[in-house]
Amino acid sequence: MDTSQGSGSNSSDFVRKLYKMLENQTDENVVRWGNEGDSFVVLENEKFTKHILPKHFKHSNFASFVRQLNKYDFHKVRHNNEENGQSPYGAGAWEFKHPDFKMNNKDALDNIRRKAPAPRKANPQPDELMIPTQQMDLVNGQLVATQAQLQQLQHRYDELSIHHSMLLQEVIGLQKTVVNHEHVMQNVMSFLHTVDAQRRRDSRLGNPFGPQQNGAPAQNGNVETQTSQVTPLEDDIPASPLQHASKLLSETNADVMLNPRNLEQMNEMTLKMSGTLTTPPPELLRHARPASRGPPSAASSTSMRLGDIDSLVYPVGQTNGIDPMYSEHINNIPYPMPPKQPETQDARFQDPARKKSTQVDPGWVRAPQILLVEDDPTCRRIGSKFLYAFHCAIDSALDGLEAVNKMNAGSKYDLVLMDIIMPNLDGVSACHLIRQFDNTPIVAMTSNIRSDDISMYFQHGMNDVLPKPFTKEGLLQMLEKHLAHLKKPLAQGEGMIAPQPLSATRQILKEEESPAKSPNTASNWNSPNQVPGISPVSTVTDDYVQTMGHPGAYAVNPIAQGQMGYNTSPQMQIRAQQQAAQAAHAAGHRRQISDISGGDDLNNAAKRQQMYNAPIPPQQMNIQQRPR
Amino acid sequence: MAEDRHDGDIMSIPGATDSIDAATFEQILEMDDDEEERDFSKSIVYDFFTQAENTFGKMDTSLEEKNLKTLSELGHFLKGSSATLGLTKVKDSCEKIQHYGQRKDETGTKDLASDDEALKKLAAAIKQAKTEFRDVEKVLRKFYHDDS
């Protein structure tokens, strides 16, 4: 602290004050020179602290006085070696010594210097140190250790930040690869459509009511498809496995589900936040980007070409009656055309349903089905109105009994908002009953939110509590929390980069791969999506995966792979292979792959492709699609 | 968007500030499709008037019958809807009714000595709730340009 001072005037302030204090003989009975004059003794600690210290040092803290002494290398004189182990000055006396601090030797004071602040070597002889000093050293040591720890943590943090941004890059790259695969698959599909159309035409020319395996071509009448550009679709129906494949493909559309923007944004934020230290190694950047950059432009350019032709041909919405099971789907498949530069495209522009208005659109994949259980008409109406504003489909029940009956009768909801105090059957009992057969998330809506109330709600199977009177924001938060799996990852634009969209995506992907095993990634309760037969995704997939087992399917793999001329991770390839196999099998179901002739009617197939590409708001589809 | 302009800010009506929670009520006003007619919020508010009158009627009967349990339920019921509309004063009185009906003090923490004490407090609280309801009813009717 005052080392610089000390070097200016020869002896330090403190030492001079100390000397001066001892020169003053009036306090001799409290503090004085030692008998030999080479030490000084504090005889009466208390008086010294109270009266002398303030006089000379402007404080009354004996410990700090001792600390100061220690800093100047004074040492307490111990008397352990003497016969009785007692200080000659009395039991309570404190004797301090410094080789250069001597009575009548004022000049030597100049040699008394403040010790260098090196906490480590401060106690070469710990025995001689005073207790306060030891504590000081202890604290010092802890401080140093903490600093070291902090430094370590900082290092670790830097390291992790770098890893994080590396992983982000990697994930972005992977996402782009998946999107590219999607585009390749689209091309494969369009090619298979061509083949299919060719086959159908061939068979029709030969024998219009020939041995087709599927019902769809049988109703293909006599109209010639080849020439007419305005041919109604009923006359040119693709093989139904092919339709399934297309549909599946469109449902797992990576363009929609994997939104690199979120990650890129996250990436930018990490870069911004951590400033200089987390610039990922350049080779990584190079690694991640070009791998995905090249192919998509190729793929998209083809698609664009096809799209240009197609837009002339099939107006959206003329596809009714193609497949009795899935007509709405096909009609509404959200299959946006691959834009010229998919990696720069702002995902929000992909969604035409998203409109700016006072109504908040949380961006659902489909309208969530909400059951509002509330006996009070005012609350019920306002709650419904809010839910409606959040693009939810609402059903209401007036009391717990009605709610249980509705759910027991098989109505499926994505979320139940449950008042607690209601006539006939209260919300907690209702929840308890519902839990016997259903796992739909149930949120208690109540003004009774004492902690014991709340724990009681949870005990009976409630998933959350929304305090009354609820606000629009509170309600929306609840919806977003419990319906994260229904959120479109790309509609998440509001500066929120939660990992939710990713996990939701992963869940869908997983479902696609193994519909039997329901992943619980997105949330800790069982989402209704996992109940077989409810979610359109899982039912369809289920249906589809059955056809996958066909042995002939894998014969086509090389062809599919041949079209993907770029490097991907093994998993991606497997996935792509599966998809290719599915698609190919869909075609192969009716015709052998050897029948592929390439053919001049690529356009024809491309036209058909267009109807899957039609960018239609997914929400619309889902409203229709959902069985009520 | 909706906050930009209300035709006539309800909070400027005398008596509104202490009886209505602006944020709660305005989020309902935001739901109105037409800011001139205000069909949605108006019908909710007017339905609430009816609901409140009915509930007060039932409270009077229950008070005569000394039916504490029903009084508590009625208090809770009206508390819910008044809270949803942001009618804070009415809500607070209804909460008291709910607690007194359970033979608790007004915060719901301590037990009351006797049914009689509870009934006495209930009578006062119901009276208070009615007064506060009338006050806020006036404000709301004024807001919806209803001069009856």
Short mmCIF file of N, CA, C and O in Angstrom, two decimals, chain B residues 90-130:
data_model
loop_
_atom_site.label_atom_id
_atom_site.label_comp_id
_atom_site.label_asym_id
_atom_site.label_seq_id
_atom_site.Cartn_x
_atom_site.Cartn_y
_atom_site.Cartn_z
N VAL B 90 -64.05 -5.29 -6.18
CA VAL B 90 -65.08 -6.32 -6.03
C VAL B 90 -64.40 -7.65 -5.72
O VAL B 90 -64.84 -8.41 -4.85
N LYS B 91 -63.33 -7.91 -6.41
CA LYS B 91 -62.61 -9.16 -6.20
C LYS B 91 -62.16 -9.29 -4.74
O LYS B 91 -62.35 -10.33 -4.12
N ASP B 92 -61.59 -8.22 -4.21
CA ASP B 92 -61.10 -8.28 -2.84
C ASP B 92 -62.23 -8.56 -1.86
O ASP B 92 -62.08 -9.37 -0.94
N SER B 93 -63.36 -7.89 -2.06
CA SER B 93 -64.48 -8.12 -1.16
C SER B 93 -64.98 -9.55 -1.27
O SER B 93 -65.32 -10.19 -0.28
N CYS B 94 -65.02 -10.06 -2.50
CA CYS B 94 -65.49 -11.43 -2.70
C CYS B 94 -64.55 -12.42 -2.02
O CYS B 94 -64.98 -13.44 -1.48
N GLU B 95 -63.27 -12.07 -2.05
CA GLU B 95 -62.31 -12.95 -1.39
C GLU B 95 -62.57 -13.00 0.11
O GLU B 95 -62.50 -14.05 0.73
N LYS B 96 -62.91 -11.83 0.65
CA LYS B 96 -63.25 -11.80 2.08
C LYS B 96 -64.47 -12.68 2.35
O LYS B 96 -64.49 -13.45 3.31
N ILE B 97 -65.46 -12.56 1.47
CA ILE B 97 -66.67 -13.38 1.65
C ILE B 97 -66.29 -14.86 1.65
O ILE B 97 -66.76 -15.65 2.47
N GLN B 98 -65.41 -15.20 0.71
CA GLN B 98 -64.97 -16.60 0.61
C GLN B 98 -64.33 -17.05 1.93
O GLN B 98 -64.63 -18.14 2.44
N HIS B 99 -63.49 -16.22 2.49
CA HIS B 99 -62.79 -16.60 3.72
C HIS B 99 -63.74 -16.64 4.92
O HIS B 99 -63.72 -17.59 5.69
N TYR B 100 -64.58 -15.60 5.05
CA TYR B 100 -65.51 -15.58 6.18
C TYR B 100 -66.41 -16.80 6.12
O TYR B 100 -66.77 -17.38 7.15
N GLY B 101 -66.80 -17.18 4.94
CA GLY B 101 -67.65 -18.35 4.80
C GLY B 101 -66.96 -19.61 5.29
O GLY B 101 -67.61 -20.59 5.67
N GLN B 102 -65.65 -19.60 5.28
CA GLN B 102 -64.91 -20.74 5.81
C GLN B 102 -64.58 -20.56 7.29
O GLN B 102 -63.77 -21.29 7.85
N ARG B 103 -65.21 -19.56 7.89
CA ARG B 103 -64.95 -19.19 9.29
C ARG B 103 -63.50 -18.84 9.52
O ARG B 103 -62.91 -19.17 10.54
N LYS B 104 -62.93 -18.17 8.52
CA LYS B 104 -61.56 -17.68 8.67
C LYS B 104 -61.60 -16.15 8.68
O LYS B 104 -62.61 -15.56 8.28
N ASP B 105 -60.51 -15.56 9.12
CA ASP B 105 -60.46 -14.10 9.06
C ASP B 105 -60.25 -13.66 7.61
O ASP B 105 -60.12 -14.48 6.71
N GLU B 106 -60.18 -12.37 7.41
CA GLU B 106 -60.27 -11.87 6.03
C GLU B 106 -59.07 -12.28 5.17
O GLU B 106 -59.16 -12.29 3.95
N THR B 107 -57.97 -12.63 5.80
CA THR B 107 -56.85 -13.10 4.98
C THR B 107 -56.87 -14.62 4.82
O THR B 107 -56.06 -15.18 4.08
N GLY B 108 -57.78 -15.26 5.52
CA GLY B 108 -57.89 -16.71 5.37
C GLY B 108 -56.88 -17.47 6.18
O GLY B 108 -56.65 -18.65 5.94
N THR B 109 -56.25 -16.80 7.13
CA THR B 109 -55.21 -17.50 7.88
C THR B 109 -55.69 -17.94 9.26
O THR B 109 -55.38 -19.04 9.69
N LYS B 110 -56.45 -17.06 9.96
CA LYS B 110 -56.85 -17.42 11.33
C LYS B 110 -58.33 -17.81 11.38
O LYS B 110 -59.14 -17.29 10.61
N ASP B 111 -58.62 -18.71 12.30
CA ASP B 111 -60.01 -19.12 12.46
C ASP B 111 -60.79 -18.05 13.20
O ASP B 111 -60.26 -17.38 14.08
N LEU B 112 -62.05 -17.92 12.83
CA LEU B 112 -62.93 -17.01 13.56
C LEU B 112 -63.52 -17.76 14.74
O LEU B 112 -63.62 -19.00 14.74
N ALA B 113 -63.92 -17.00 15.75
CA ALA B 113 -64.38 -17.62 16.99
C ALA B 113 -65.67 -18.41 16.79
O ALA B 113 -65.81 -19.53 17.28
N SER B 114 -66.63 -17.83 16.06
CA SER B 114 -67.94 -18.49 16.01
C SER B 114 -68.60 -18.23 14.67
O SER B 114 -68.19 -17.37 13.90
N ASP B 115 -69.65 -19.00 14.39
CA ASP B 115 -70.45 -18.78 13.19
C ASP B 115 -71.05 -17.38 13.21
O ASP B 115 -71.13 -16.72 12.16
N ASP B 116 -71.46 -16.96 14.39
CA ASP B 116 -72.09 -15.65 14.48
C ASP B 116 -71.13 -14.55 14.03
O ASP B 116 -71.51 -13.63 13.30
N GLU B 117 -69.91 -14.67 14.53
CA GLU B 117 -68.92 -13.66 14.15
C GLU B 117 -68.74 -13.68 12.63
O GLU B 117 -68.71 -12.63 11.97
N ALA B 118 -68.66 -14.89 12.07
CA ALA B 118 -68.49 -15.01 10.63
C ALA B 118 -69.66 -14.37 9.90
O ALA B 118 -69.48 -13.63 8.93
N LEU B 119 -70.86 -14.65 10.38
CA LEU B 119 -72.05 -14.11 9.70
C LEU B 119 -72.07 -12.59 9.77
O LEU B 119 -72.44 -11.93 8.81
N LYS B 120 -71.67 -12.09 10.94
CA LYS B 120 -71.65 -10.63 11.08
C LYS B 120 -70.70 -10.02 10.05
O LYS B 120 -71.01 -9.07 9.35
N LYS B 121 -69.51 -10.63 9.97
CA LYS B 121 -68.52 -10.13 9.03
C LYS B 121 -69.00 -10.33 7.59
O LYS B 121 -68.75 -9.48 6.72
N LEU B 122 -69.69 -11.44 7.36
CA LEU B 122 -70.19 -11.70 6.01
C LEU B 122 -71.18 -10.64 5.59
O LEU B 122 -71.13 -10.14 4.45
N ALA B 123 -72.07 -10.31 6.49
CA ALA B 123 -73.09 -9.31 6.15
C ALA B 123 -72.42 -8.00 5.73
O ALA B 123 -72.78 -7.40 4.70
N ALA B 124 -71.38 -7.63 6.49
CA ALA B 124 -70.69 -6.39 6.17
C ALA B 124 -69.96 -6.51 4.83
O ALA B 124 -70.02 -5.60 3.99
N ALA B 125 -69.31 -7.64 4.64
CA ALA B 125 -68.52 -7.81 3.41
C ALA B 125 -69.41 -7.84 2.19
O ALA B 125 -69.07 -7.28 1.14
N ILE B 126 -70.58 -8.49 2.31
CA ILE B 126 -71.49 -8.53 1.16
C ILE B 126 -71.97 -7.13 0.82
O ILE B 126 -72.04 -6.73 -0.35
N LYS B 127 -72.27 -6.39 1.89
CA LYS B 127 -72.71 -5.02 1.67
C LYS B 127 -71.63 -4.22 0.94
O LYS B 127 -71.88 -3.50 -0.04
N GLN B 128 -70.41 -4.42 1.42
CA GLN B 128 -69.28 -3.72 0.81
C GLN B 128 -69.12 -4.13 -0.66
O GLN B 128 -68.94 -3.29 -1.54
N ALA B 129 -69.20 -5.42 -0.90
CA ALA B 129 -69.05 -5.92 -2.26
C ALA B 129 -70.09 -5.32 -3.18
O ALA B 129 -69.80 -4.93 -4.32
N LYS B 130 -71.31 -5.24 -2.66
CA LYS B 130 -72.39 -4.68 -3.48
C LYS B 130 -72.09 -3.22 -3.83
O LYS B 130 -72.22 -2.81 -4.98
#
